[in-house]
Short mmCIF file of C-alpha atoms in Angstrom, two decimals:
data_model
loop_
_atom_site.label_atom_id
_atom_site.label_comp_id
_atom_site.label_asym_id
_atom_site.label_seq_id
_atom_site.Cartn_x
_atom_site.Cartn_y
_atom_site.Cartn_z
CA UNK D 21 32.46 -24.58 -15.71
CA UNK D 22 31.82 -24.41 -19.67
CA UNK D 23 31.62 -27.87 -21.23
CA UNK D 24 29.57 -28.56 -24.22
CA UNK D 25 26.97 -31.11 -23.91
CA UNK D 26 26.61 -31.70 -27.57
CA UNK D 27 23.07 -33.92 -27.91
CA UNK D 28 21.85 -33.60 -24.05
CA UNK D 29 21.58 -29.77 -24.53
CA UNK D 30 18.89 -29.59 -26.69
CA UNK D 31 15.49 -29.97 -24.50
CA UNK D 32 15.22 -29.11 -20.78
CA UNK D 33 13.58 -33.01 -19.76
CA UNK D 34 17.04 -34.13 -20.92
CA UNK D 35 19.65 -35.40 -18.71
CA UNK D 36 23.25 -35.99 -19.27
CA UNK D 37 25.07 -38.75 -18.39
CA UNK D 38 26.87 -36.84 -15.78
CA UNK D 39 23.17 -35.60 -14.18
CA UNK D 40 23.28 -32.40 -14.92
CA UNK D 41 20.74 -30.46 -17.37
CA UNK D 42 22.35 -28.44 -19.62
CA UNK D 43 19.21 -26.16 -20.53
CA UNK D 44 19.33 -25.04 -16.91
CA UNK D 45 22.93 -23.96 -17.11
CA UNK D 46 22.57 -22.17 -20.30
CA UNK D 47 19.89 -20.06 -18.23
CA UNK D 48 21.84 -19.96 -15.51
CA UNK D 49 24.51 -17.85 -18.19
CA UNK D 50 22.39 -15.39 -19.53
CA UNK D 51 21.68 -14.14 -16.07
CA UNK D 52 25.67 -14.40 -15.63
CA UNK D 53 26.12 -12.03 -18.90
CA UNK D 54 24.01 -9.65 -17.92
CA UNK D 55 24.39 -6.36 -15.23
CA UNK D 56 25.41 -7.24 -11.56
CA UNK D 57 23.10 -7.21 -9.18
CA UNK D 58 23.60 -6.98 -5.47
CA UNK D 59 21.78 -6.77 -2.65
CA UNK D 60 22.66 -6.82 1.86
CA UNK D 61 20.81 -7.18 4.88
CA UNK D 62 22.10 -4.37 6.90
CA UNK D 63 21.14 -4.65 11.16
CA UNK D 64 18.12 -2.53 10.25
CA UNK D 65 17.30 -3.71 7.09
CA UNK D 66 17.77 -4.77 3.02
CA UNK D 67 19.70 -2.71 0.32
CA UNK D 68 18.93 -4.18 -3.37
CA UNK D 69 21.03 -2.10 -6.04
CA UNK D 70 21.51 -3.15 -10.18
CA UNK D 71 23.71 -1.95 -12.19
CA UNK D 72 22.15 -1.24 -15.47
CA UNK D 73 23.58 -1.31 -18.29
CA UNK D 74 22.13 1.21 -20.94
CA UNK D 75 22.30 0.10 -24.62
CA UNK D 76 21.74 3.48 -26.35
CA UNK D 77 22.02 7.34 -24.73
CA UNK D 78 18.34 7.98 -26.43
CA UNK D 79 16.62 5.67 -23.17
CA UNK D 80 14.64 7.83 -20.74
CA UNK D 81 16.69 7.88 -17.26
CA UNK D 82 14.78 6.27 -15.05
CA UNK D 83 12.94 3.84 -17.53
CA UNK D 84 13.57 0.20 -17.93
CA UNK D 85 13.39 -0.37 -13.80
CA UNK D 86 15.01 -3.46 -12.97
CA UNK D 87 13.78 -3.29 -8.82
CA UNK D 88 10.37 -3.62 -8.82
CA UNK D 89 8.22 -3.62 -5.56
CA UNK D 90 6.17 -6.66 -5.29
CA UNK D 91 4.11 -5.83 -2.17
CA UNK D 92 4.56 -2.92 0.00
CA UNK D 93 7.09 -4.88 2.30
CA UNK D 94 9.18 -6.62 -0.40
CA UNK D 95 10.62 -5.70 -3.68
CA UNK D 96 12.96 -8.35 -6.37
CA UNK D 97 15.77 -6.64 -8.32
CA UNK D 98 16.01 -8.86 -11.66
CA UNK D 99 19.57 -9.80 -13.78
CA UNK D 100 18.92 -11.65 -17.33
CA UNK D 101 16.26 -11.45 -19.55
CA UNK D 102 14.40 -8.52 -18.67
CA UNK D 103 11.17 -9.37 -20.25
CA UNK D 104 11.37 -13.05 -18.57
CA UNK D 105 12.38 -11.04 -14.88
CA UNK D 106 9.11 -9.16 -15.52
CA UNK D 107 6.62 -12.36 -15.79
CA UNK D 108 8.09 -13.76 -12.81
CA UNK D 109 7.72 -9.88 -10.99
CA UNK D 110 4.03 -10.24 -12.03
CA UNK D 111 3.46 -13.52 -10.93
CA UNK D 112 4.88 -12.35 -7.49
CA UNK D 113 2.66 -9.48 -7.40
CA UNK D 114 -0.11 -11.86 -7.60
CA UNK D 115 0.68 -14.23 -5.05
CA UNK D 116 1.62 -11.69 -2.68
CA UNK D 117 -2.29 -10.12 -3.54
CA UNK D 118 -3.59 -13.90 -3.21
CA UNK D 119 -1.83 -14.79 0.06
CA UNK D 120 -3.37 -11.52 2.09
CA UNK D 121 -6.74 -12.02 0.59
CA UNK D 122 -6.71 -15.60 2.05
CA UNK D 123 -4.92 -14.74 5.32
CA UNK D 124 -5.27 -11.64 6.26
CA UNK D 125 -1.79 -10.67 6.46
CA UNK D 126 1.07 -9.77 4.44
CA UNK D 127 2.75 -12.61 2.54
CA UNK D 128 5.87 -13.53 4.74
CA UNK D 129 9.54 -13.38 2.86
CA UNK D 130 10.03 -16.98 3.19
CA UNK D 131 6.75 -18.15 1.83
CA UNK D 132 6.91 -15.30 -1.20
CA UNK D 133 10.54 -16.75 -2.10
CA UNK D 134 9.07 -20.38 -2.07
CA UNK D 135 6.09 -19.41 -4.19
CA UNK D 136 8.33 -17.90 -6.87
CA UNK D 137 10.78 -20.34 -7.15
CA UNK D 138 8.36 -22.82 -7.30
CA UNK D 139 7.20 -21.15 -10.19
CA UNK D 140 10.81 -20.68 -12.07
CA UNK D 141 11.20 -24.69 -11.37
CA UNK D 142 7.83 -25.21 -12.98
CA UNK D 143 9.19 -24.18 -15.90
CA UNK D 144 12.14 -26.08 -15.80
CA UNK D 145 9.54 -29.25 -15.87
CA UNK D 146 8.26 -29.63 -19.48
CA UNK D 147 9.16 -29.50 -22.71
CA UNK D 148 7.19 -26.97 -24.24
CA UNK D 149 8.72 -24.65 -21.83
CA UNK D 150 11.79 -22.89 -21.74
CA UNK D 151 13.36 -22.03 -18.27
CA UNK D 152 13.31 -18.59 -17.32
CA UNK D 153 16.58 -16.85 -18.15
CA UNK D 154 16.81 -14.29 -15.06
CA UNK D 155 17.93 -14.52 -11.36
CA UNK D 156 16.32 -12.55 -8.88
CA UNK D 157 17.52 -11.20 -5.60
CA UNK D 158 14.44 -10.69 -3.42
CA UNK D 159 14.10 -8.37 -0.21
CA UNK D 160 11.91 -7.96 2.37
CA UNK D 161 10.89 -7.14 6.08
CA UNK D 162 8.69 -9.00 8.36
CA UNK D 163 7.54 -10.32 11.41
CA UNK D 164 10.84 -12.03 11.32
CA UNK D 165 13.02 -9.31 10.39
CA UNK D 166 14.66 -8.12 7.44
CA UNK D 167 15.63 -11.25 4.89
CA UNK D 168 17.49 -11.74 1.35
CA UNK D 169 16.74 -14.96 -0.82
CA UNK D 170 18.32 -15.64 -4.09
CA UNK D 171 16.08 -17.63 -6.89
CA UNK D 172 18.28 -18.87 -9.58
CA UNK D 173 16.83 -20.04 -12.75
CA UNK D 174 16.76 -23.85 -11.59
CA UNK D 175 14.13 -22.51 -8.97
CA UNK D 176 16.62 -23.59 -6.34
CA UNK D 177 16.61 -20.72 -3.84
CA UNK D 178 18.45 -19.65 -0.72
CA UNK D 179 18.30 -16.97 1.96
CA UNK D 180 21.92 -14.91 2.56
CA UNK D 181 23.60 -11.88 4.30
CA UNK D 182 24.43 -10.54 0.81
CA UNK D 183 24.31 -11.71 -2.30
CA UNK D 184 25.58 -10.95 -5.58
CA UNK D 185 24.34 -12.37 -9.01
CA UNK D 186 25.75 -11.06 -12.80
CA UNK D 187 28.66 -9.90 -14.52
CA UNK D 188 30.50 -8.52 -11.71
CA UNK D 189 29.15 -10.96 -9.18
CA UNK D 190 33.00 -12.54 -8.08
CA UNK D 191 34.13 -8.84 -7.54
CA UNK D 192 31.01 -8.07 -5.74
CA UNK D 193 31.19 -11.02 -3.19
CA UNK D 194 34.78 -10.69 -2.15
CA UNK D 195 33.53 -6.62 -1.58
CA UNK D 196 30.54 -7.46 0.26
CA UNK D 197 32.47 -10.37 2.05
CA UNK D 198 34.82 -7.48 3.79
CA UNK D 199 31.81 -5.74 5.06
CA UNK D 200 30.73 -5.67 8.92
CA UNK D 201 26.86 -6.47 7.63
CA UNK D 202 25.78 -7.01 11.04
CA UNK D 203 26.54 -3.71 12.31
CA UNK D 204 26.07 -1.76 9.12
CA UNK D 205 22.62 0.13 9.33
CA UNK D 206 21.14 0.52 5.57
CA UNK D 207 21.98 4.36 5.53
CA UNK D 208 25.71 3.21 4.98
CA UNK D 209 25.08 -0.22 3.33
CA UNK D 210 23.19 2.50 0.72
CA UNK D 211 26.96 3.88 0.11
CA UNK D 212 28.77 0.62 0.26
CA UNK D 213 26.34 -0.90 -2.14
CA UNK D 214 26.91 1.79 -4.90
CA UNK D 215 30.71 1.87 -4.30
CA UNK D 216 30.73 -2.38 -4.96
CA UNK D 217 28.56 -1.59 -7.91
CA UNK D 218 30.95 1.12 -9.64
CA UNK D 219 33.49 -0.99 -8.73
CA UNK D 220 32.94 -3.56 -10.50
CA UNK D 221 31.53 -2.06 -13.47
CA UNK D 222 33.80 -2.78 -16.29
CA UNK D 223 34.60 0.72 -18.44
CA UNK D 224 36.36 -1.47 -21.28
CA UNK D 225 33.71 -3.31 -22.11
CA UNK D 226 30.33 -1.54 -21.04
CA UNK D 227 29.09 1.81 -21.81
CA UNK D 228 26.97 3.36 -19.53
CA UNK D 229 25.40 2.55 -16.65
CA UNK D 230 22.50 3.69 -14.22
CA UNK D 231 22.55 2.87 -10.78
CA UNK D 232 19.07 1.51 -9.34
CA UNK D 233 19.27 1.67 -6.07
CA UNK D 234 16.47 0.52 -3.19
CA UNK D 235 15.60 -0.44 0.10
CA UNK D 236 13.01 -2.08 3.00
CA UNK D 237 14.37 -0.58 6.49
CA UNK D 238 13.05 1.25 9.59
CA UNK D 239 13.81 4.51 7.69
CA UNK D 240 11.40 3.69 5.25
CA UNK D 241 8.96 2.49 7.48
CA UNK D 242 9.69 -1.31 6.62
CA UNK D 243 8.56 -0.38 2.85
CA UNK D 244 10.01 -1.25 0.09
CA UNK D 245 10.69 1.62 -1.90
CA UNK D 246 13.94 3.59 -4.30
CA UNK D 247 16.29 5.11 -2.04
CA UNK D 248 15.52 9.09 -1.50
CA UNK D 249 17.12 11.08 -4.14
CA UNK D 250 19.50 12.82 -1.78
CA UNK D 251 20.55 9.86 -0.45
CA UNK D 252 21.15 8.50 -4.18
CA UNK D 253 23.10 11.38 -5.19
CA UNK D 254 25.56 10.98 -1.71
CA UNK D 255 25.90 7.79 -2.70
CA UNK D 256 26.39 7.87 -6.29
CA UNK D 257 29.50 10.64 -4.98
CA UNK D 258 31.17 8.43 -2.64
CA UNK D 259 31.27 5.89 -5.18
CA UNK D 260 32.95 8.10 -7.81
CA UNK D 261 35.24 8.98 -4.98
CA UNK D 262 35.73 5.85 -3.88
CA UNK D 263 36.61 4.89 -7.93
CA UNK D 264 38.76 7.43 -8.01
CA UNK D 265 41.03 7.30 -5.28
CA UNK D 266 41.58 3.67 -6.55
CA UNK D 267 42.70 4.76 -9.86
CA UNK D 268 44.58 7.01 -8.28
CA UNK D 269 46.89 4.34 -6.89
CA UNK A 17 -22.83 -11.34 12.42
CA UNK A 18 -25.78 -11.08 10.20
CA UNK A 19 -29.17 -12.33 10.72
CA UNK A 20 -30.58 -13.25 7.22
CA UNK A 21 -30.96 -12.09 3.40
CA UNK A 22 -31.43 -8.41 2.37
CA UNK A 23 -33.22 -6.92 5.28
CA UNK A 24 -30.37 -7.95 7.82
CA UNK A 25 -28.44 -5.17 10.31
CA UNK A 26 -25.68 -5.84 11.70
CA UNK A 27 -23.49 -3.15 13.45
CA UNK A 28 -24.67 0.21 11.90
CA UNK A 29 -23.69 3.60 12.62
CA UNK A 30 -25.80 6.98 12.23
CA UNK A 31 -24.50 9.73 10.83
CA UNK A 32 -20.88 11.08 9.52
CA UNK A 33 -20.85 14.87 8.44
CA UNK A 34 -18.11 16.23 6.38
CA UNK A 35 -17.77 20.06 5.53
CA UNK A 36 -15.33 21.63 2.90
CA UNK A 37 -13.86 25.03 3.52
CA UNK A 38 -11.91 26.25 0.63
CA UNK A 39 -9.17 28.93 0.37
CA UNK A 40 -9.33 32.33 -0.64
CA UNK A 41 -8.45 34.22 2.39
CA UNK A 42 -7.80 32.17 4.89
CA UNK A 43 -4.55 30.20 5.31
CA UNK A 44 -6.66 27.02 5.20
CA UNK A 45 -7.64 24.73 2.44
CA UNK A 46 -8.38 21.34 2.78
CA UNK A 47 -11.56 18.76 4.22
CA UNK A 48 -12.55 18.11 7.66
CA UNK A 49 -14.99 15.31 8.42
CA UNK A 50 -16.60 14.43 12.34
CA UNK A 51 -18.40 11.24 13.29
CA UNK A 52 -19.10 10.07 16.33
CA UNK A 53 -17.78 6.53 17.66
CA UNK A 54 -20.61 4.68 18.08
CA UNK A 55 -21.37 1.08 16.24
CA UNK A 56 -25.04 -0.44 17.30
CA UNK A 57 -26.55 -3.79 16.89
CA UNK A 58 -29.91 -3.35 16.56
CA UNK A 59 -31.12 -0.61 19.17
CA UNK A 60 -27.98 -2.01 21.36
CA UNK A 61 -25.05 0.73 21.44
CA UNK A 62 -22.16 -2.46 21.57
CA UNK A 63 -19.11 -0.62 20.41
CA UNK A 64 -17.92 2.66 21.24
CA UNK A 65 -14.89 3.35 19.64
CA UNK A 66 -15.65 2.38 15.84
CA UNK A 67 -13.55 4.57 13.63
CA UNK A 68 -15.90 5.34 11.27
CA UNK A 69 -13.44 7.42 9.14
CA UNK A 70 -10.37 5.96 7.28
CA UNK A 71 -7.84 7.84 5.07
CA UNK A 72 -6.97 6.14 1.88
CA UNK A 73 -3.89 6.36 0.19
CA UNK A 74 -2.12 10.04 0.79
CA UNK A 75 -5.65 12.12 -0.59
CA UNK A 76 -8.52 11.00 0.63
CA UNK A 77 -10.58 10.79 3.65
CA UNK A 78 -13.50 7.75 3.48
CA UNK A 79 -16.31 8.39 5.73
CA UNK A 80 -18.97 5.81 6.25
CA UNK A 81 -22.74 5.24 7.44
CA UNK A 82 -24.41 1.75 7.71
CA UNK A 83 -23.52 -1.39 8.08
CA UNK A 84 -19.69 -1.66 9.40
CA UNK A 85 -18.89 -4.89 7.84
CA UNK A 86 -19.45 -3.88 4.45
CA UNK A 87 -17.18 -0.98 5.13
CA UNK A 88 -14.26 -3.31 5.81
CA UNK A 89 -15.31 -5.25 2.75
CA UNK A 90 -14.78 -1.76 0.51
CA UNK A 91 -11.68 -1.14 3.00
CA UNK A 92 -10.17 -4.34 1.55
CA UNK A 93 -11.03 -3.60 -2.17
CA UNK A 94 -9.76 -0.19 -1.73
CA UNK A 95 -6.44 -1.52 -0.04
CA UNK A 96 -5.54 -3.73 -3.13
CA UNK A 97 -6.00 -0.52 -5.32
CA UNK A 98 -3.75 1.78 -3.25
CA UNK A 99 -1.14 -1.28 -2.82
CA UNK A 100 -1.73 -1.93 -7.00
CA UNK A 101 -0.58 1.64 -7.33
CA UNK A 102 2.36 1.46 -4.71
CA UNK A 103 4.08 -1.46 -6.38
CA UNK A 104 3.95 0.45 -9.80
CA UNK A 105 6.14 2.91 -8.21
CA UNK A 106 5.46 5.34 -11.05
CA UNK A 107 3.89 8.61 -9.43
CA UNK A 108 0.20 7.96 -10.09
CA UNK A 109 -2.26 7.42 -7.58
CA UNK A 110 -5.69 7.15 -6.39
CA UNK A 111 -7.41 10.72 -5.68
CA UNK A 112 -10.71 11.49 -4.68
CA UNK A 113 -11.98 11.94 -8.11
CA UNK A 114 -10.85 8.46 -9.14
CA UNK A 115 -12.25 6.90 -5.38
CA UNK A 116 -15.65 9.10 -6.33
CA UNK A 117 -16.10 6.46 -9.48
CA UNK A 118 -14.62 3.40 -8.25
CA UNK A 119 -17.21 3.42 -5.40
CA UNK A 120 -20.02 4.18 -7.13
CA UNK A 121 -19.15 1.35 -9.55
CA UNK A 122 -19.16 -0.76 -7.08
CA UNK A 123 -21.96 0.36 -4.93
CA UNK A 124 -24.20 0.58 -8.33
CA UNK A 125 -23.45 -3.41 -9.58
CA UNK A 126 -23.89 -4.94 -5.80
CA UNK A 127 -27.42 -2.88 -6.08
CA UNK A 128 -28.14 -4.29 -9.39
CA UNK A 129 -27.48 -7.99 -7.56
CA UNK A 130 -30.07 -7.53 -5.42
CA UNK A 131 -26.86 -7.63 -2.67
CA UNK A 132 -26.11 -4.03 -1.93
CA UNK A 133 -23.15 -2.98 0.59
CA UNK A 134 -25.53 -1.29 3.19
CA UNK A 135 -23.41 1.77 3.59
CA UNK A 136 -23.45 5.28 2.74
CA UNK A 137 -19.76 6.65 1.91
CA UNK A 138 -18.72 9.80 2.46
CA UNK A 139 -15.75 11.68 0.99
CA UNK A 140 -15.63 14.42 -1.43
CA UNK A 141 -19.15 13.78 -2.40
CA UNK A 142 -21.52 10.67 -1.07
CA UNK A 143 -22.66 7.52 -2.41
CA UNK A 144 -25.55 5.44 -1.09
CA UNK A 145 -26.21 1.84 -1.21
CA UNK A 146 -28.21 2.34 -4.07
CA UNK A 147 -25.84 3.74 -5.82
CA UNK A 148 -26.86 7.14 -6.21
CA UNK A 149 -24.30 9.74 -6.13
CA UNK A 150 -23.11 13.42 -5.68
CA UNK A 151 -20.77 16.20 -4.95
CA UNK A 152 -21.26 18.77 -2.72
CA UNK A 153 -19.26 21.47 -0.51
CA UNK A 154 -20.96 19.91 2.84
CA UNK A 155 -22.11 16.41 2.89
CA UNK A 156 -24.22 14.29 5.74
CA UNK A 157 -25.50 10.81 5.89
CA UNK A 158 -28.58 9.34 7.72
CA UNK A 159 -30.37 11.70 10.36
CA UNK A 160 -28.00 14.67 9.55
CA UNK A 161 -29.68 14.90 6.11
CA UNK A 162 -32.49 16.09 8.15
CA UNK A 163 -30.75 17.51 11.34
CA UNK A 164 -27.82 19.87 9.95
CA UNK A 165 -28.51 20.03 6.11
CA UNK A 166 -29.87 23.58 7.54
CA UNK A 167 -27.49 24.24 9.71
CA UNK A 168 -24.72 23.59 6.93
CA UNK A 169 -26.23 25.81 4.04
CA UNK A 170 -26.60 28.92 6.05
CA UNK A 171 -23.28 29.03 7.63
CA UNK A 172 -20.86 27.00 4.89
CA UNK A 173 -19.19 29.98 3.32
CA UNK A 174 -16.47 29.80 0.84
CA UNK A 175 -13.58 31.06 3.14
CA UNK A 176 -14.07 29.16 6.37
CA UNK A 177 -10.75 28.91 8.33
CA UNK A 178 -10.30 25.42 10.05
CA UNK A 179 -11.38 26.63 13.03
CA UNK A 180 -14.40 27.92 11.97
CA UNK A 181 -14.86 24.91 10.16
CA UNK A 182 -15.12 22.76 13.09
CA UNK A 183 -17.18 24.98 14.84
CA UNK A 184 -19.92 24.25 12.69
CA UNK A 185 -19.34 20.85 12.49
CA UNK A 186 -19.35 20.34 16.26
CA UNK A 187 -22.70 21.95 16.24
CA UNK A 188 -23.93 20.22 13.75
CA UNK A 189 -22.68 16.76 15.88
CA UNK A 190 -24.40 18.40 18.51
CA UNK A 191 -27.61 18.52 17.05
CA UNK A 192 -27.01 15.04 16.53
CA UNK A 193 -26.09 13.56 19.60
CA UNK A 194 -29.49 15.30 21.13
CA UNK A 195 -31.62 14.01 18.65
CA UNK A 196 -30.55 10.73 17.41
CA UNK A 197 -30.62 8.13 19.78
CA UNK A 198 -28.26 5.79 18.14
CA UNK A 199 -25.27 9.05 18.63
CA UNK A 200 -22.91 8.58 21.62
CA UNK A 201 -20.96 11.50 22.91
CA UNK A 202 -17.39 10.71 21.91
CA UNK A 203 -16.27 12.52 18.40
CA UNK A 204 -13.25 12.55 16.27
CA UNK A 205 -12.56 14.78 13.43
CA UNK A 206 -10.56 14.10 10.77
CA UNK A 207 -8.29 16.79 8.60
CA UNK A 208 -6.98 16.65 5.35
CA UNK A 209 -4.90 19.15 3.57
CA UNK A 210 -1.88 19.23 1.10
CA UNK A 211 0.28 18.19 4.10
CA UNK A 212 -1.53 14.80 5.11
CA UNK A 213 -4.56 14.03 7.26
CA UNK A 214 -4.35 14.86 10.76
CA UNK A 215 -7.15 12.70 12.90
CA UNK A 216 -8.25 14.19 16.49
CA UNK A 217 -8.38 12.63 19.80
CA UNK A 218 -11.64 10.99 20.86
CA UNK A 219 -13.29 13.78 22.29
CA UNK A 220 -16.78 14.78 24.02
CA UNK A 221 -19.06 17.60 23.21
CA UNK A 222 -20.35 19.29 26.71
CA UNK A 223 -24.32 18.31 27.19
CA UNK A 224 -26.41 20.00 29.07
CA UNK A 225 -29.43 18.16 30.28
CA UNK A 226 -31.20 20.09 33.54
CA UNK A 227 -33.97 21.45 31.69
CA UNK A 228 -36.71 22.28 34.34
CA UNK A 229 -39.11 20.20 32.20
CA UNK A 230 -36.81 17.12 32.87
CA UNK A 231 -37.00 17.47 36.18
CA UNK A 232 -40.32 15.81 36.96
CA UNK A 233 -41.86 14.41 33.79
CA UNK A 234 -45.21 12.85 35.10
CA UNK A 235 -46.07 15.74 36.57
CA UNK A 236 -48.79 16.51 33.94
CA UNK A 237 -49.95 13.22 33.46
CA UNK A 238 -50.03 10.41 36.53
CA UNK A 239 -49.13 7.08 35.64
CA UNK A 240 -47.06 7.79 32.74
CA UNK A 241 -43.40 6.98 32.39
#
């Protein structure tokens, strides 16, 4: 996947020979570097969950979210540059605000994941930009039901059962690939999420981790909001369980 | 619907009465608030079930007077806020103190446009559409200024149970309902306490109207109606 494209690389209104433009993969790998981040729509609903990776035991727990809600139906969990995943968070916020003051109504998924990768492609249009180095996995519930889109830093983005973006992402889509999504309601696809995530974490060669977990189902009253703290904690158990009886092996 | 500039009505509404009752005793502490569900246009009663009190966010109760359409207006500002908050996800949130400010704010700099929301809000305390503003254990808009401002004062106490409470509101709604001709006989009342607001059925207050005098009202002057 690697090649160097020594002289085409340098500006993103450059194209190789080949068509590609290299900028646009180079953002494409700092969201790959960076903590996994999946997310499933469950029969009842979305599960978004990050693993974040913490660079220094002095960080508050709970600090440095990576889910953020962006209306109260919808939330984005953001891989790669944080502070670039947090512009893009903001300008969601804003067209989600923009779109019910014009209509009345809550900004459907579809139209929310079009508006912000419109925006991520935007930047991937001049020179005196740079692209945005993050991926997001977006959630939400609507009139249509519960739906998952992926924006990649090319602004290309699709809708899927379950996606997985990051580090661990190859790990995480074979997991996610065994699950029954369709009859999984979000209560369980709470626990599977967390047991793909400390899976996949890598001991060797990242510290610690926190586990951000969140969801949009009929539990939570189709808002988006961080998974209840019991729930977490179950969760967070099965997983180490889960880990453990593999190591066991 | 409105018919021109600054003196325009459209659908107004009379009077909302809130009462606090605070805890000492009692096992109650918390707000109730009663309106009645009437919206008129002009001297037309067109709308009978107007909800003329809204929670906001998980503290507050908003109770309104005046023109309704400006209360959806604030409705919409105020939903931004509480949604502004939600999305931040980090424990804050609006209260009535904050609400109290925000609303006057806004009420005082549509005055000072010559473009004032035509409303009188009710919640903790009560802003007018000039922007004045004030807190107070019992608080009334329009008619019930004049009506049950007495009633209020000499039966508010500081350890009113909930049922007491509502007692005195319903006869202050009475009052109402007899005297102000814009009133209709359907009430709800509205609860809010550490647990969450808890709104009432639609109900009606029993009248009683077979006064002897009623009974034949020309009879001291022919001709009359």
């Amino acid at each position: 996947m690697s090649s160097i494209g020594t002289g085409y690389d340098l500006s993103v209104t450059t194209f190789s020979p080949d068509g590609r433009v290299f900028q646009i993969e180079y953002a494409g790998k700092a969201v790959d570097n960076s903590g996994t981040v999946v997310g499933i729509k469950c029969k009842d609903g979305i599960v978004l969950g990050v693993e974040k990776l913490i660079s220094s035991k002095m960080m508050l727990a709970g600090s440095n979210r990576r889910i953020h809600s962006v209306h109260r139906h919808s939330g984005m969990a953001v891989s790669g540059l944080a502070a670039d995943g947090r512009q893009i968070v903001a300008r969601a916020k804003s067209e989600a605000t923009n779109y019910e003051r014009i209509y009345g109504e809550p900004i459907p998924v579809k139209e929310l994941a079009d508006r912000v990768a419109s925006y991520v492609h935007l930047c991937t249009l001049y020179w005196w930009l740079r692209p945005f180095g993050c991926g997001i996995i977006l959630g939400g519930y609507d009139r249509d039901g519960p739906q998952l889109y992926i924006v990649e830093p090319s602004g290309v983005s699709y809708r899927y059962f379950g996606a997985a973006i990051g580090k661990g992402r190859q790990a995480a889509k074979t997991e996610i690939e065994k699950l029954k999504l369709s009859e999984l309601t979000c209560r369980q696809g709470v626990i599977e999420v967390a047991k793909i995530i400390y899976g996949v974490h890598d001991e060797a060669k990242d510290k610690a981790f926190e586990l951000e977990l969140s969801w949009v189902c009929e539990e939570s009253n189709r808002q988006h909001q961080k998974v209840p703290e019991d729930l977490l904690e179950a969760a967070k158990a099965a997983a180490q369980a889960a880990l453990e009886e593999m190591d066991a092996d | 619907m409105e018919w021109g500039a600054v003196s325009s009505e459209g659908k107004k509404v009379s009077t909302v009465l809130e009462s606090r009752s605070q805890r000492t005793l009692s096992p109650y502490d918390g707000v109730i608030m009663g309106a009645d569900m009437g919206g008129s246009y002009g001297s037309t009663l067109r709308y009978k079930s107007v909800e003329r009190i809204k929670p906001i966010g998980k503290q507050t109760l908003l109770g309104v007077s005046g023109e309704i359409s400006d209360f959806q207006e604030i409705l919409h500002y105020l939903d931004e806020l509480i949604i502004y908050d939600h999305i931040w996800d980090d424990g804050n949130f609006l209260g009535p103190k904050e609400l109290h400010n925000y609303l006057n704010r806004v009420m005082y700099n549509r005055r000072n446009k010559s473009n004032p929301l035509w409303n009188s809000l009710v919640y903790l305390g009560m802003v007018g559409m000039i922007g004045t503003y004030y807190e107070d254990n019992h608080v009334v808009t329009g008619f019930g200024n004049h009506l049950t401002r007495p009633i209020m004062r000499a039966e508010w106490r500081e350890d009113l149970t909930f049922e007491e409470a509502v007692k005195i509101l319903e006869k202050c709604l009475f009052v109402l309902l007899y005297r102000d001709r814009s009133a209709i006989n359907k009430f709800q009342i509205y609860k809010i306490t550490e647990e969450g607001v808890t709104i009432s059925e639609p109900y009606a207050l029993k009248t009683f109207w077979g006064f002897s005098a009623f009974q034949n009202p020309t009879k001291g002057a022919e001709g009359s109606w």
